[in-house]
């Protein structure tokens, strides 16, 4: 995995726990949260190379969370997880935004992570 830090946003606690365990490694910091508001607070206070976000969160759309993340760092890798067909809103969010249909298998998630270019150093992002 090339990303050094990922914010994972999923309201289903069991799925959030499983995917967090799958992503956990010595080379990558994983922060997980269950609501859009928690995610926005995390984005405002911490640096993340990548974002994995459920589109259907209880308090706001995952698309809103992704837009907030991309407004700070347009080069950030974003994976939108959805149980619905991908619509134009996701397709128009930028070249580093992808979607994956739920339920997804672990291999599809790892494949997406491995396809991401190496994350820039945090100092390069803030310049």
Coordinates of N, CA, C and O in Angstrom, one line a residue:
X1 N 0.8 -1.2 0.0 CA 0.0 0.0 0.0 C 0.9 1.2 0.0 O 1.8 1.3 0.8
X2 N 0.6 2.2 -0.9 CA 1.5 3.4 -1.0 C 1.0 4.5 -0.2 O 1.8 5.4 0.1
X3 N -0.2 4.5 0.2 CA -0.7 5.6 1.1 C -0.2 5.5 2.5 O -0.1 4.4 3.0
X4 N 0.2 6.6 3.1 CA 0.7 6.6 4.4 C -0.4 6.9 5.5 O -0.2 6.6 6.6
X5 N -1.5 7.5 5.0 CA -2.6 7.7 6.0 C -3.9 7.7 5.2 O -4.1 8.3 4.1
X6 N -4.9 7.0 5.8 CA -6.2 6.9 5.2 C -7.3 7.2 6.2 O -7.2 6.7 7.4
X7 N -8.3 8.0 5.8 CA -9.5 8.2 6.6 C -10.6 7.3 6.0 O -10.9 7.4 4.9
X8 N -11.1 6.4 6.9 CA -12.2 5.5 6.4 C -13.5 5.9 7.1 O -13.5 5.9 8.4
X9 N -14.5 6.2 6.3 CA -15.8 6.7 6.9 C -16.9 5.7 6.5 O -17.2 5.6 5.3
X10 N -17.4 5.1 7.5 CA -18.5 4.0 7.3 C -19.3 4.0 8.5 O -18.8 3.9 9.6
X11 N -20.7 4.1 8.3 CA -21.6 4.1 9.5 C -21.9 2.7 10.0 O -22.3 2.6 11.1
X12 N -21.6 1.7 9.2 CA -21.8 0.3 9.7 C -20.6 -0.1 10.5 O -19.5 -0.3 10.0
X13 N -20.8 -0.2 11.8 CA -19.7 -0.4 12.8 C -18.9 -1.7 12.5 O -17.7 -1.8 12.6
X14 N -19.7 -2.8 12.2 CA -19.0 -4.1 11.9 C -18.1 -4.0 10.6 O -17.0 -4.4 10.6
X15 N -18.7 -3.4 9.6 CA -17.9 -3.3 8.3 C -16.7 -2.4 8.6 O -15.6 -2.6 8.1
X16 N -16.9 -1.3 9.3 CA -15.8 -0.3 9.6 C -14.7 -1.0 10.4 O -13.5 -0.9 10.0
X17 N -15.0 -1.9 11.3 CA -14.0 -2.7 12.1 C -13.3 -3.6 11.2 O -12.0 -3.7 11.2
X18 N -14.0 -4.3 10.3 CA -13.4 -5.3 9.4 C -12.4 -4.7 8.4 O -11.3 -5.1 8.3
X19 N -12.9 -3.6 7.8 CA -12.1 -3.0 6.8 C -10.9 -2.3 7.4 O -9.8 -2.3 6.9
X20 N -11.0 -1.7 8.6 CA -9.9 -1.1 9.3 C -8.9 -2.1 9.6 O -7.7 -1.9 9.5
X21 N -9.3 -3.3 10.1 CA -8.3 -4.4 10.3 C -7.6 -4.8 9.0 O -6.4 -5.1 9.0
X22 N -8.3 -4.9 7.9 CA -7.8 -5.2 6.6 C -6.7 -4.2 6.2 O -5.6 -4.6 5.7
X23 N -7.0 -3.0 6.4 CA -6.1 -1.9 5.9 C -4.9 -1.7 6.9 O -3.9 -1.1 6.4
X24 N -5.0 -2.1 8.1 CA -4.0 -1.8 9.1 C -2.6 -2.4 8.7 O -2.5 -3.5 8.4
X25 N -1.6 -1.5 8.8 CA -0.3 -2.0 8.6 C 0.7 -1.0 9.3 O 0.3 0.1 9.7
X26 N 2.0 -1.4 9.4 CA 3.0 -0.6 10.0 C 3.3 0.6 9.1 O 3.8 1.6 9.6
X27 N 3.0 0.5 7.8 CA 3.3 1.6 6.9 C 2.2 2.6 6.7 O 2.4 3.6 6.0
X28 N 1.0 2.4 7.2 CA -0.1 3.2 6.9 C -0.9 3.5 8.2 O -1.3 2.5 8.9
X29 N -1.2 4.7 8.5 CA -2.1 5.1 9.6 C -3.5 5.1 9.1 O -3.9 5.7 8.1
X30 N -4.4 4.4 9.8 CA -5.8 4.3 9.5 C -6.6 5.0 10.6 O -6.4 4.7 11.8
X31 N -7.4 5.9 10.2 CA -8.4 6.6 11.2 C -9.8 6.3 10.6 O -10.0 6.5 9.4
X32 N -10.6 5.8 11.5 CA -12.0 5.5 11.0 C -13.0 6.2 11.8 O -12.8 6.5 13.0
X33 N -14.1 6.6 11.2 CA -15.2 7.2 11.9 C -16.5 6.8 11.2 O -16.6 6.3 10.1
X34 N -17.6 7.1 12.0 CA -18.9 6.6 11.6 C -19.9 7.6 11.0 O -21.0 7.3 10.6
X35 N -19.5 8.9 11.1 CA -20.4 9.9 10.5 C -19.6 10.9 9.7 O -18.4 11.1 9.8
X36 N -20.4 11.7 8.9 CA -19.8 12.7 8.1 C -19.2 13.8 8.9 O -18.1 14.3 8.6
X37 N -19.9 14.2 10.0 CA -19.4 15.3 10.9 C -18.0 14.9 11.5 O -17.1 15.7 11.6
X38 N -17.9 13.6 11.9 CA -16.7 13.2 12.5 C -15.6 13.2 11.4 O -14.4 13.6 11.7
X39 N -15.9 12.9 10.2 CA -14.9 12.9 9.1 C -14.5 14.3 8.8 O -13.3 14.5 8.6
X40 N -15.4 15.2 8.8 CA -15.0 16.6 8.5 C -14.1 17.1 9.6 O -13.1 17.8 9.3
X41 N -14.4 16.8 10.8 CA -13.5 17.3 11.9 C -12.1 16.6 11.7 O -11.1 17.3 12.0
X42 N -12.0 15.4 11.4 CA -10.8 14.7 11.2 C -10.0 15.3 10.0 O -8.8 15.6 10.1
X43 N -10.7 15.6 8.9 CA -10.1 16.3 7.7 C -9.5 17.6 8.1 O -8.4 18.0 7.6
X44 N -10.2 18.4 9.0 CA -9.8 19.7 9.3 C -8.6 19.7 10.3 O -7.9 20.7 10.3
X45 N -8.3 18.6 11.0 CA -7.3 18.6 12.0 C -6.1 17.7 11.7 O -5.1 17.7 12.4
X46 N -6.3 16.8 10.7 CA -5.2 15.8 10.4 C -5.0 15.7 8.9 O -5.9 16.1 8.1
X47 N -3.8 15.3 8.5 CA -3.5 15.0 7.1 C -3.8 13.6 6.7 O -3.4 12.7 7.5
X48 N -4.5 13.4 5.6 CA -4.7 12.1 5.1 C -4.4 12.1 3.6 O -4.8 13.0 2.9
X49 N -3.6 11.0 3.2 CA -3.3 10.9 1.8 C -4.5 10.4 1.0 O -4.7 10.7 -0.2
X50 N -5.4 9.6 1.7 CA -6.5 9.0 1.0 C -7.7 9.0 1.9 O -7.7 9.1 3.1
X51 N -8.9 8.8 1.2 CA -10.2 8.8 1.9 C -11.0 7.7 1.3 O -11.1 7.6 0.0
X52 N -11.5 6.8 2.1 CA -12.5 5.8 1.7 C -13.8 6.2 2.4 O -13.8 6.2 3.6
X53 N -14.8 6.4 1.7 CA -16.0 7.0 2.3 C -17.3 6.3 1.7 O -17.4 6.2 0.5
X54 N -18.2 5.9 2.6 CA -19.5 5.4 2.2 C -20.3 6.6 1.7 O -20.3 7.7 2.4
X55 N -21.0 6.4 0.6 CA -21.8 7.5 0.1 C -23.0 7.8 1.0 O -23.4 8.9 1.2
X56 N -23.6 6.7 1.6 CA -24.9 6.9 2.3 C -24.6 6.9 3.8 O -24.8 5.9 4.5
X57 N -24.1 8.1 4.3 CA -23.9 8.2 5.8 C -25.2 8.8 6.4 O -26.0 9.4 5.7
X58 N -25.4 8.6 7.7 CA -26.6 9.0 8.4 C -26.8 10.5 8.5 O -28.0 11.0 8.5
X59 N -25.7 11.3 8.6 CA -25.9 12.7 8.8 C -25.6 13.6 7.6 O -26.0 14.8 7.6
X60 N -24.9 13.1 6.6 CA -24.7 13.8 5.4 C -24.2 12.9 4.3 O -23.8 11.7 4.6
X61 N -24.2 13.3 3.1 CA -23.7 12.5 2.0 C -22.2 12.3 2.1 O -21.5 13.2 2.4
X62 N -21.8 11.1 1.7 CA -20.3 10.9 1.6 C -19.7 11.7 0.5 O -18.5 12.1 0.5
X63 N -20.5 12.1 -0.5 CA -20.1 13.0 -1.5 C -19.7 14.4 -0.9 O -18.7 15.0 -1.3
X64 N -20.5 14.9 0.0 CA -20.1 16.1 0.7 C -18.8 16.0 1.5 O -18.0 16.9 1.5
X65 N -18.6 14.9 2.1 CA -17.4 14.6 2.8 C -16.2 14.6 1.9 O -15.1 15.2 2.1
X66 N -16.4 13.9 0.7 CA -15.3 13.9 -0.3 C -15.0 15.2 -0.8 O -13.8 15.6 -1.0
X67 N -16.0 16.0 -1.1 CA -15.8 17.4 -1.6 C -15.0 18.2 -0.6 O -14.1 19.0 -1.0
X68 N -15.3 18.1 0.7 CA -14.6 18.8 1.7 C -13.1 18.4 1.7 O -12.2 19.2 1.8
X69 N -12.9 17.1 1.6 CA -11.5 16.6 1.6 C -10.7 17.1 0.3 O -9.6 17.5 0.4
X70 N -11.4 17.0 -0.8 CA -10.8 17.5 -2.0 C -10.6 19.0 -2.1 O -9.6 19.4 -2.8
X71 N -11.4 19.7 -1.4 CA -11.2 21.2 -1.4 C -9.9 21.6 -0.7 O -9.2 22.6 -1.1
X72 N -9.4 20.8 0.2 CA -8.2 21.0 0.9 C -7.0 20.4 0.1 O -5.9 21.0 0.2
X73 N -7.2 19.3 -0.5 CA -6.1 18.6 -1.3 C -6.7 17.9 -2.5 O -7.1 16.8 -2.4
X74 N -6.8 18.7 -3.6 CA -7.4 18.1 -4.8 C -6.7 16.8 -5.4 O -7.3 16.1 -6.1
X75 N -5.4 16.6 -5.0 CA -4.7 15.4 -5.5 C -5.0 14.2 -4.6 O -4.6 13.1 -4.9
X76 N -5.8 14.4 -3.5 CA -6.0 13.3 -2.6 C -6.8 12.2 -3.3 O -7.7 12.4 -4.1
X77 N -6.4 10.9 -3.0 CA -7.1 9.8 -3.6 C -8.4 9.5 -2.8 O -8.4 9.6 -1.5
X78 N -9.5 9.3 -3.5 CA -10.8 9.1 -2.8 C -11.5 7.9 -3.4 O -11.6 7.8 -4.7
X79 N -11.9 7.0 -2.6 CA -12.8 5.9 -3.0 C -14.1 6.0 -2.4 O -14.3 6.0 -1.2
X80 N -15.1 6.1 -3.2 CA -16.5 6.2 -2.8 C -17.1 4.8 -2.8 O -17.1 4.1 -3.8
X81 N -17.7 4.4 -1.7 CA -18.3 3.1 -1.5 C -19.8 3.3 -1.6 O -20.4 4.1 -0.8
X82 N -20.5 2.6 -2.5 CA -21.9 2.8 -2.7 C -22.6 1.5 -3.0 O -22.0 0.6 -3.7
X83 N -23.9 1.4 -2.6 CA -24.7 0.3 -3.0 C -25.5 0.6 -4.2 O -26.3 -0.3 -4.7
X84 N -25.3 1.7 -4.8 CA -26.1 2.2 -6.0 C -25.2 2.4 -7.2 O -24.0 2.5 -7.0
X85 N -25.8 2.5 -8.3 CA -25.0 2.8 -9.5 C -24.3 4.2 -9.3 O -24.8 5.1 -8.7
X86 N -23.1 4.2 -9.9 CA -22.3 5.4 -9.8 C -23.0 6.5 -10.7 O -23.3 6.3 -11.8
X87 N -23.2 7.7 -10.0 CA -23.8 8.7 -10.8 C -22.8 9.8 -11.3 O -21.6 9.7 -10.9
X88 N -23.3 10.8 -12.0 CA -22.4 11.8 -12.6 C -21.6 12.6 -11.5 O -20.5 13.0 -11.7
X89 N -22.3 12.8 -10.3 CA -21.6 13.6 -9.3 C -20.3 13.0 -8.9 O -19.3 13.7 -8.7
X90 N -20.2 11.7 -8.8 CA -18.9 11.0 -8.4 C -18.0 11.1 -9.6 O -16.8 11.4 -9.4
X91 N -18.5 10.8 -10.8 CA -17.6 10.8 -12.0 C -16.9 12.2 -12.2 O -15.8 12.2 -12.8
X92 N -17.6 13.2 -11.8 CA -17.1 14.6 -12.1 C -16.2 15.2 -11.0 O -15.8 16.3 -11.0
X93 N -16.0 14.4 -9.9 CA -15.2 14.9 -8.8 C -13.7 15.0 -9.0 O -13.1 15.7 -8.3
X94 N -13.2 14.4 -10.0 CA -11.8 14.5 -10.3 C -11.1 13.2 -10.7 O -11.7 12.1 -10.5
X95 N -9.9 13.3 -11.2 CA -9.2 12.1 -11.7 C -8.8 11.1 -10.6 O -8.5 9.9 -10.9
X96 N -8.7 11.5 -9.4 CA -8.3 10.6 -8.3 C -9.5 10.0 -7.5 O -9.3 9.5 -6.4
X97 N -10.7 10.2 -8.0 CA -11.9 9.7 -7.3 C -12.4 8.5 -8.1 O -12.6 8.6 -9.3
X98 N -12.6 7.5 -7.3 CA -13.1 6.2 -7.9 C -14.3 5.8 -7.1 O -14.5 6.2 -5.9
X99 N -15.1 4.8 -7.6 CA -16.2 4.3 -6.8 C -16.1 2.8 -6.9 O -15.6 2.2 -7.8
X100 N -16.6 2.2 -5.8 CA -16.7 0.7 -5.7 C -18.1 0.3 -5.2 O -18.6 1.0 -4.3
X101 N -18.6 -0.7 -5.8 CA -20.0 -1.1 -5.4 C -19.9 -2.0 -4.2 O -19.1 -2.8 -4.0
X102 N -20.9 -1.7 -3.3 CA -21.0 -2.6 -2.1 C -22.0 -3.7 -2.5 O -23.0 -3.4 -3.2
X103 N -21.9 -4.9 -2.0 CA -20.7 -5.3 -1.2 C -19.5 -5.5 -2.0 O -19.6 -6.0 -3.2
X104 N -18.3 -5.1 -1.6 CA -17.1 -5.3 -2.3 C -16.3 -6.4 -1.6 O -16.4 -6.6 -0.4
X105 N -15.4 -7.0 -2.4 CA -14.5 -8.0 -1.8 C -13.2 -7.3 -1.4 O -12.9 -6.2 -1.9
X106 N -12.5 -7.9 -0.5 CA -11.2 -7.4 0.0 C -10.2 -7.2 -1.2 O -9.5 -6.2 -1.2
X107 N -10.2 -8.1 -2.1 CA -9.3 -8.0 -3.2 C -9.5 -6.7 -4.1 O -8.6 -6.1 -4.5
X108 N -10.8 -6.3 -4.3 CA -11.1 -5.1 -5.0 C -10.6 -3.9 -4.3 O -10.0 -3.0 -4.9
X109 N -10.7 -3.9 -3.0 CA -10.2 -2.7 -2.2 C -8.7 -2.7 -2.3 O -8.1 -1.6 -2.5
X110 N -8.0 -3.8 -2.1 CA -6.6 -3.8 -2.1 C -6.1 -3.4 -3.5 O -5.1 -2.7 -3.7
X111 N -6.8 -3.9 -4.6 CA -6.4 -3.5 -5.9 C -6.4 -2.0 -6.1 O -5.5 -1.4 -6.7
X112 N -7.5 -1.4 -5.6 CA -7.6 0.1 -5.7 C -6.4 0.8 -5.0 O -5.8 1.7 -5.5
X113 N -6.1 0.3 -3.8 CA -5.1 0.9 -3.0 C -3.7 0.7 -3.7 O -2.9 1.7 -3.7
X114 N -3.5 -0.4 -4.3 CA -2.2 -0.6 -5.0 C -2.1 0.1 -6.3 O -1.0 0.4 -6.8
X115 N -3.2 0.6 -6.9 CA -3.2 1.3 -8.1 C -2.9 2.8 -7.9 O -2.6 3.6 -8.9
X116 N -2.9 3.3 -6.7 CA -2.7 4.7 -6.4 C -1.3 5.0 -6.5 O -0.4 4.3 -5.9
X117 N -0.9 6.1 -7.1 CA 0.5 6.6 -7.1 C 1.0 6.8 -5.7 O 0.2 7.1 -4.8
X118 N 2.2 6.8 -5.5 CA 2.8 7.1 -4.2 C 2.3 8.4 -3.7 O 2.2 9.4 -4.4
X119 N 2.0 8.5 -2.4 CA 1.5 9.7 -1.8 C 2.6 10.7 -1.7 O 3.7 10.4 -1.3
X120 N 2.3 12.0 -2.0 CA 3.3 13.0 -1.8 C 3.6 13.2 -0.3 O 2.8 12.9 0.5
X121 N 4.8 13.7 0.0 CA 5.1 14.0 1.4 C 4.2 15.1 1.9 O 3.8 16.0 1.1
X122 N 3.9 15.1 3.1 CA 2.9 16.1 3.7 C 3.4 17.5 3.4 O 2.7 18.4 3.1
X123 N 4.7 17.7 3.5 CA 5.3 19.0 3.3 C 5.1 19.5 1.8 O 4.9 20.6 1.5
X124 N 5.0 18.5 0.9 CA 4.8 18.8 -0.5 C 3.3 19.2 -0.7 O 3.0 20.0 -1.6
X125 N 2.4 18.6 0.1 CA 1.0 18.9 -0.1 C 0.6 20.3 0.4 O -0.2 21.0 -0.1
X126 N 1.3 20.7 1.5 CA 0.9 22.0 2.1 C 1.6 23.2 1.4 O 1.3 24.3 1.8
X127 N 2.5 23.0 0.5 CA 3.2 24.1 -0.2 C 2.2 24.8 -1.1 O 1.3 24.3 -1.7

